[in-house]
Short mmCIF file of C-alpha atoms and ligand atoms in Angstrom, two decimals:
data_model
loop_
_atom_site.label_atom_id
_atom_site.label_comp_id
_atom_site.label_asym_id
_atom_site.label_seq_id
_atom_site.Cartn_x
_atom_site.Cartn_y
_atom_site.Cartn_z
CA MET A 549 2.52 20.15 25.11
CA ALA A 550 -0.56 20.95 22.99
CA GLN A 551 -2.52 18.20 21.29
CA THR A 552 -1.49 17.51 17.69
CA ASN A 553 -4.08 16.85 14.99
CA TYR A 554 -4.04 14.44 12.07
CA THR A 555 -6.64 13.12 9.62
CA LEU A 556 -7.20 10.74 6.70
CA LEU A 557 -8.25 12.43 3.46
CA GLY A 558 -10.18 10.31 0.93
CA HIS A 559 -13.62 9.68 -0.54
CA PRO A 560 -15.60 7.64 0.23
CA LEU A 561 -13.97 6.40 3.45
CA GLY A 562 -16.72 4.02 4.61
CA HIS A 563 -15.53 1.45 7.12
CA SER A 564 -11.84 2.52 7.44
CA LEU A 565 -9.33 0.76 9.71
CA SER A 566 -7.05 3.80 9.72
CA SER A 567 -8.32 5.44 12.92
CA PHE A 568 -7.94 2.16 14.80
CA ILE A 569 -4.32 1.71 13.65
CA HIS A 570 -3.21 5.34 14.05
CA GLU A 571 -4.85 5.75 17.46
CA ALA A 572 -3.07 2.58 18.64
CA LEU A 573 0.26 3.99 17.43
CA PHE A 574 -0.32 7.37 19.12
CA ARG A 575 -1.23 5.59 22.39
CA LEU A 576 1.91 3.43 22.23
CA SER A 577 4.12 6.52 21.80
CA GLY A 578 2.33 8.47 24.53
CA GLN A 579 1.33 11.22 22.07
CA ASP A 580 -1.62 13.49 22.85
CA ALA A 581 -2.98 13.45 19.30
CA SER A 582 -6.30 13.22 17.47
CA TYR A 583 -6.88 11.24 14.25
CA SER A 584 -10.07 11.92 12.31
CA LEU A 585 -11.54 10.85 8.97
CA SER A 586 -12.07 13.52 6.28
CA SER A 587 -14.28 12.12 3.54
CA ILE A 588 -14.33 15.01 1.06
CA PRO A 589 -16.24 14.74 -2.23
CA PRO A 590 -14.28 15.91 -5.32
CA GLU A 591 -16.37 19.10 -5.80
CA GLU A 592 -15.44 20.27 -2.26
CA PHE A 593 -11.77 19.26 -2.45
CA PRO A 594 -10.21 22.60 -3.62
CA ASP A 595 -11.84 24.52 -0.70
CA LYS A 596 -11.56 21.93 2.06
CA VAL A 597 -7.96 20.91 1.38
CA LYS A 598 -6.85 24.32 2.72
CA GLY A 599 -8.18 23.38 6.16
CA LEU A 600 -6.17 20.15 6.14
CA LEU A 601 -2.99 22.11 5.47
CA GLU A 602 -3.46 23.74 8.93
CA LEU A 603 -3.05 20.32 10.62
CA ASP A 604 0.21 18.78 11.86
CA GLY A 605 -0.07 16.12 9.17
CA PHE A 606 -2.45 13.85 7.31
CA ASN A 607 -2.73 10.67 5.28
CA ILE A 608 -4.24 10.46 1.81
CA THR A 609 -6.07 7.60 0.16
CA ILE A 610 -8.08 7.10 -3.05
CA PRO A 611 -8.82 9.31 -5.03
CA TYR A 612 -6.44 12.09 -3.88
CA LYS A 613 -2.92 10.59 -3.87
CA VAL A 614 -2.02 12.56 -7.02
CA GLU A 615 -4.39 15.56 -6.63
CA ILE A 616 -2.75 16.58 -3.35
CA MET A 617 0.69 17.08 -4.92
CA PRO A 618 0.30 20.68 -6.25
CA TYR A 619 -0.63 21.88 -2.72
CA LEU A 620 2.70 20.74 -1.22
CA GLU A 621 5.96 22.71 -1.13
CA HIS A 622 8.16 19.56 -1.15
CA ILE A 623 7.79 16.02 -2.50
CA ASP A 624 9.99 13.23 -1.14
CA GLU A 625 12.02 11.09 -3.59
CA ASN A 626 9.80 7.94 -3.43
CA ALA A 627 6.58 9.95 -3.73
CA ALA A 628 8.04 11.72 -6.78
CA LEU A 629 9.09 8.40 -8.35
CA TYR A 630 5.58 6.94 -7.94
CA GLN A 631 3.74 10.26 -8.41
CA SER A 632 1.70 9.23 -5.37
CA VAL A 633 1.55 10.89 -1.93
CA ASN A 634 -0.11 9.08 1.00
CA THR A 635 1.41 11.04 3.91
CA VAL A 636 1.93 14.77 4.49
CA LYS A 637 3.96 16.38 7.26
CA ALA A 638 3.60 20.08 8.10
CA SER A 639 6.60 21.92 9.52
CA THR A 640 7.65 25.52 10.00
CA ASN A 641 10.53 27.36 8.30
CA GLY A 642 12.92 29.61 10.20
CA ASP A 643 10.89 32.63 8.99
CA GLY A 644 7.64 31.15 10.40
CA THR A 645 6.14 30.06 7.07
CA SER A 646 4.60 26.57 6.78
CA VAL A 647 6.19 23.86 4.68
CA HIS A 648 4.30 20.70 3.66
CA THR A 649 6.22 17.64 2.52
CA GLY A 650 4.57 14.71 0.73
CA TYR A 651 5.78 11.13 1.24
CA ASN A 652 4.83 7.67 0.01
CA THR A 653 4.91 5.18 2.89
CA ASP A 654 3.24 2.30 0.94
CA VAL A 655 6.69 1.32 -0.40
CA PHE A 656 8.06 0.84 3.13
CA GLY A 657 4.86 -1.01 4.16
CA PHE A 658 5.15 -3.38 1.19
CA HIS A 659 8.82 -4.25 1.88
CA LYS A 660 8.04 -4.90 5.56
CA GLY A 661 5.04 -7.04 4.52
CA ILE A 662 7.08 -9.40 2.33
CA GLN A 663 9.89 -9.42 4.89
CA SER A 664 7.39 -11.04 7.29
CA LEU A 665 7.15 -13.89 4.73
CA GLY A 666 10.90 -14.45 5.05
CA THR A 667 11.73 -13.20 1.54
CA SER A 668 12.51 -10.06 -0.44
CA LEU A 669 12.19 -8.80 -4.03
CA SER A 670 15.87 -9.60 -4.66
CA ALA A 671 15.48 -13.29 -3.70
CA GLY A 672 14.29 -14.52 -7.14
CA HIS A 673 11.63 -14.39 -9.87
CA VAL A 674 8.61 -12.20 -8.94
CA LEU A 675 5.15 -12.89 -10.35
CA LEU A 676 3.05 -9.73 -10.08
CA ILE A 677 -0.71 -9.95 -10.67
CA GLY A 678 -2.15 -6.64 -11.88
CA ALA A 679 -0.85 -3.44 -13.50
CA GLY A 680 -2.70 -0.75 -11.48
CA GLY A 681 -1.42 1.79 -8.93
CA SER A 682 0.06 -0.60 -6.34
CA ALA A 683 1.38 -2.95 -9.04
CA ASN A 684 3.22 0.01 -10.59
CA MET A 685 5.06 0.65 -7.33
CA ILE A 686 5.89 -3.05 -6.78
CA ALA A 687 7.04 -3.52 -10.40
CA THR A 688 9.31 -0.48 -10.14
CA GLU A 689 10.84 -1.69 -6.87
CA THR A 690 11.47 -5.12 -8.51
CA ALA A 691 13.05 -3.56 -11.61
CA LEU A 692 15.27 -1.39 -9.42
CA VAL A 693 16.70 -4.43 -7.59
CA GLY A 694 17.15 -6.22 -10.96
CA SER A 695 15.08 -9.38 -10.27
CA ARG A 696 13.20 -11.22 -13.02
CA LEU A 697 9.61 -9.96 -13.16
CA THR A 698 6.49 -11.38 -14.80
CA ILE A 699 3.52 -8.99 -14.90
CA ALA A 700 0.33 -11.02 -15.36
CA VAL A 701 -3.01 -9.40 -16.27
CA ARG A 702 -6.34 -10.37 -17.80
CA SER A 703 -6.26 -10.40 -21.62
CA GLN A 704 -8.08 -7.07 -22.10
CA SER A 705 -5.38 -5.27 -20.07
CA ILE A 706 -2.23 -6.58 -21.78
CA HIS A 707 -1.64 -3.09 -23.24
CA LYS A 708 -1.56 -1.60 -19.70
CA ALA A 709 1.03 -4.16 -18.60
CA GLU A 710 3.09 -3.46 -21.75
CA ARG A 711 3.00 0.26 -20.97
CA LEU A 712 4.23 -0.51 -17.46
CA ARG A 713 7.01 -2.74 -18.88
CA ASP A 714 8.13 0.14 -21.18
CA ARG A 715 8.26 2.49 -18.19
CA LEU A 716 10.36 -0.03 -16.23
CA MET A 717 12.79 -0.44 -19.15
CA ASN A 718 13.31 3.34 -19.10
CA ILE A 719 14.08 3.24 -15.38
CA ASN A 720 16.38 0.20 -15.67
CA PRO A 721 17.31 -0.80 -19.27
CA THR A 722 18.72 -4.13 -18.01
CA ALA A 723 15.50 -5.13 -16.17
CA HIS A 724 14.12 -8.62 -17.03
CA VAL A 725 10.39 -7.99 -17.52
CA THR A 726 7.85 -10.31 -19.19
CA VAL A 727 4.17 -9.53 -19.74
CA SER A 728 1.80 -12.49 -19.62
CA ASP A 729 -1.88 -13.33 -19.76
CA LEU A 730 -3.15 -14.61 -16.39
CA SER A 731 -4.21 -17.88 -18.03
CA ASN A 732 -0.72 -18.61 -19.37
CA LEU A 733 1.66 -18.82 -16.39
CA THR A 734 4.26 -21.54 -15.84
CA GLY A 735 6.85 -20.61 -13.20
CA PRO A 736 8.63 -21.42 -10.99
CA TYR A 737 8.44 -18.14 -9.05
CA ASN A 738 9.95 -17.16 -5.72
CA LEU A 739 7.21 -14.67 -4.87
CA MET A 740 3.68 -14.07 -6.12
CA VAL A 741 2.09 -10.70 -5.29
CA ASN A 742 -1.61 -10.17 -5.87
CA ALA A 743 -2.16 -6.46 -6.57
CA THR A 744 -5.74 -6.82 -7.83
CA PRO A 745 -9.02 -6.71 -5.84
CA VAL A 746 -9.83 -10.31 -6.93
CA GLY A 747 -10.85 -12.24 -3.80
CA MET A 748 -11.71 -9.12 -1.76
CA PHE A 749 -14.89 -9.00 0.36
CA PRO A 750 -17.68 -9.69 -0.62
CA HIS A 751 -16.29 -11.78 -3.56
CA THR A 752 -14.31 -14.02 -1.25
CA ASN A 753 -14.62 -17.19 -3.37
CA GLU A 754 -12.66 -15.65 -6.25
CA CYS A 755 -8.98 -16.30 -6.90
CA PRO A 756 -6.80 -14.47 -9.46
CA VAL A 757 -4.84 -17.58 -10.61
CA GLY A 758 -5.28 -21.36 -10.86
CA ASP A 759 -3.91 -24.08 -8.59
CA GLU A 760 -0.95 -24.92 -10.87
CA THR A 761 0.35 -21.35 -10.69
CA ILE A 762 -0.06 -21.29 -6.90
CA LYS A 763 1.94 -24.54 -6.67
CA ALA A 764 4.71 -22.90 -8.74
CA CYS A 765 5.30 -20.14 -6.12
CA ALA A 766 7.39 -20.42 -2.94
CA HIS A 767 5.92 -17.29 -1.25
CA ILE A 768 2.54 -15.59 -1.75
CA PHE A 769 1.70 -12.03 -0.66
CA ASP A 770 -1.85 -10.76 -1.17
CA LEU A 771 -2.34 -6.99 -0.82
CA ILE A 772 -5.99 -7.60 0.11
CA TYR A 773 -6.63 -7.39 3.87
CA ASN A 774 -10.39 -8.09 3.95
CA PRO A 775 -10.79 -11.01 4.31
CA VAL A 776 -7.67 -11.56 6.44
CA GLU A 777 -7.07 -14.84 4.57
CA THR A 778 -8.17 -14.70 0.93
CA ASN A 779 -8.99 -17.76 -1.14
CA LEU A 780 -5.56 -17.38 -2.82
CA LEU A 781 -3.83 -17.57 0.56
CA LYS A 782 -5.98 -20.49 1.75
CA ILE A 783 -5.03 -22.54 -1.34
CA GLY A 784 -1.38 -21.51 -1.00
CA ARG A 785 -1.31 -22.53 2.65
CA ARG A 786 -2.86 -25.90 1.77
CA HIS A 787 0.01 -26.44 -0.71
CA GLY A 788 2.53 -25.64 2.04
CA LYS A 789 3.51 -22.18 0.74
CA ALA A 790 4.56 -19.23 2.92
CA VAL A 791 1.57 -16.84 2.71
CA SER A 792 0.63 -13.39 4.03
CA GLY A 793 -2.28 -10.98 3.59
CA GLY A 794 -2.08 -7.19 3.24
CA ILE A 795 -2.76 -6.13 6.83
CA SER A 796 0.96 -6.09 7.70
CA MET A 797 1.56 -3.68 4.78
CA LEU A 798 -1.33 -1.46 5.92
CA VAL A 799 0.00 -1.29 9.49
CA TRP A 800 3.65 -0.75 8.48
CA GLN A 801 2.79 2.10 6.09
CA ALA A 802 1.01 3.78 9.03
CA VAL A 803 4.04 3.13 11.29
CA TYR A 804 6.28 4.88 8.79
CA ALA A 805 3.95 7.91 8.81
CA HIS A 806 4.48 8.19 12.59
CA MET A 807 8.26 7.92 12.10
CA ILE A 808 7.99 10.85 9.68
CA TRP A 809 5.60 12.97 11.78
CA TYR A 810 7.38 12.85 15.14
CA GLN A 811 10.34 10.42 14.83
CA ALA A 812 8.36 7.63 16.55
CA GLU A 813 10.12 4.38 17.43
CA PHE A 814 8.35 1.04 17.96
CA SER A 815 9.52 -2.49 18.64
CA GLN A 816 8.69 -5.38 16.26
CA LYS A 817 6.68 -6.92 19.11
CA GLU A 818 4.51 -3.80 19.49
CA ILE A 819 3.76 -3.70 15.76
CA ALA A 820 3.05 -7.45 15.64
CA ALA A 821 0.44 -6.90 18.39
CA ILE A 822 -1.24 -4.10 16.38
CA ILE A 823 -1.30 -6.32 13.25
CA THR A 824 -3.00 -9.11 15.24
CA ALA A 825 -5.48 -6.64 16.79
CA ALA A 826 -6.34 -5.23 13.35
CA GLU A 827 -6.86 -8.76 11.97
CA ASN A 828 -9.16 -9.58 14.88
CA LYS A 829 -11.11 -6.37 14.28
CA ILE A 830 -11.61 -7.26 10.59
CA ILE A 831 -12.76 -10.78 11.50
CA ALA A 832 -15.19 -9.44 14.13
CA GLU A 833 -16.59 -6.33 12.43
CA PHE A 834 -16.00 -6.10 8.68
P1 NAP B 599 -5.97 -0.28 -8.99
O1 NAP B 599 -5.01 0.80 -9.29
O2 NAP B 599 -7.41 -0.07 -9.27
O3 NAP B 599 -5.48 -1.60 -9.83
C1 NAP B 599 -6.23 -2.77 -9.79
C2 NAP B 599 -5.62 -3.81 -10.75
O4 NAP B 599 -6.41 -4.99 -10.61
C3 NAP B 599 -5.66 -3.42 -12.20
O5 NAP B 599 -4.51 -3.92 -12.84
C4 NAP B 599 -6.91 -4.16 -12.71
O6 NAP B 599 -6.81 -4.53 -14.07
C5 NAP B 599 -6.83 -5.44 -11.90
N1 NAP B 599 -8.12 -6.10 -11.81
C6 NAP B 599 -9.27 -5.59 -11.33
N2 NAP B 599 -10.25 -6.52 -11.41
C7 NAP B 599 -9.69 -7.63 -11.98
C8 NAP B 599 -10.17 -8.91 -12.32
N3 NAP B 599 -11.45 -9.25 -12.11
N4 NAP B 599 -9.31 -9.81 -12.86
C9 NAP B 599 -8.02 -9.47 -13.08
N5 NAP B 599 -7.49 -8.27 -12.77
C10 NAP B 599 -8.31 -7.36 -12.23
O7 NAP B 599 -5.90 -0.74 -7.47
P2 NAP B 599 -4.69 -0.61 -6.42
O8 NAP B 599 -4.81 0.67 -5.71
O9 NAP B 599 -3.41 -0.97 -7.11
O10 NAP B 599 -5.11 -1.76 -5.38
C11 NAP B 599 -5.06 -3.12 -5.71
C12 NAP B 599 -5.45 -3.96 -4.48
O11 NAP B 599 -4.50 -3.77 -3.45
C13 NAP B 599 -6.81 -3.59 -3.87
O12 NAP B 599 -7.43 -4.76 -3.43
C14 NAP B 599 -6.45 -2.71 -2.70
O13 NAP B 599 -7.42 -2.76 -1.67
C15 NAP B 599 -5.15 -3.37 -2.24
N6 NAP B 599 -4.23 -2.45 -1.52
C16 NAP B 599 -3.80 -2.84 -0.28
C17 NAP B 599 -2.89 -2.05 0.39
C18 NAP B 599 -2.40 -2.50 1.75
O14 NAP B 599 -1.85 -1.67 2.49
N7 NAP B 599 -2.53 -3.75 2.08
C19 NAP B 599 -2.44 -0.85 -0.16
C20 NAP B 599 -2.89 -0.49 -1.44
C21 NAP B 599 -3.80 -1.30 -2.12
P3 NAP B 599 -7.75 -3.91 -15.21
O15 NAP B 599 -6.95 -2.83 -15.80
O16 NAP B 599 -7.92 -5.09 -16.12
O17 NAP B 599 -9.04 -3.46 -14.58
#
């Protein structure tokens, strides 16, 4: 069988972990496939995107998760809900024409990530830090399962969190959503999710919330994966909380792309080994 070809579209891509993770997944499944990085500046996007549509599939990261949508013939339900595509699969119609379908695999990656903490969004009150792209997806998933949700942001962004709350109330009019300033949190919460870059390399001493808020949470999930253990997670671990960083989410969203592209199947043990290898790579190289 001929080699299949995939890429990651984004800009700038810098020091990306994607090739490492995807190549490991292709190797595990015995696929003869290439995975490249396509860092395309915005002014070249309209021309160069046509070349990507010739591939078997590709992933998309910032800033093209929305821009890619008009180039695709089909959009999957989750990607349509979040207006965000991070995976494309090319297939061929009966008449030989190409069809491109856009998916969002971050949702799957996030659920698998918090599952590794031994909890879920439906297990109790969720404290979500941030109201950006990822927070939007996590807030919507929480509202859909009907759990209590507190969206906490810095004071200058309260209006963004209120806009998100209004959107959630349209999706589920019985959702329990509170908007709060980051400095005014009480709890208790079952799960805290940090969906801000606060604490990310090189600002590794920063933490989005104070000690008292950390103590009020049973489980803490930080979307940041560099460093592997953020200051938030270190403090949480010291207080005996169940904590996890974002690398599991990053790996699981890639796993789901392989399930979409060629119906790949992996064991939990195989994925756990890739998560550990990716963590070791970050510690050694990033
Ligand atoms: P985004 O759309 O830019 O949203 C960032 C959010 O963080 C905004 O609500 C922003 O609020 C807030 N924020 C930024 N700086 C802040 C500060 N100093 N104090 C308080 N809030 C602050 O970003 P995103 O795409 O959602 O990504 C968020 C984080 O998740 C990033 O660290 C990203 O690397 C990580 N991520 C990880 C994965 C994974 O697979 N593990 C996947 C996606 C994203 P303002 O409006 O006030 O600026």
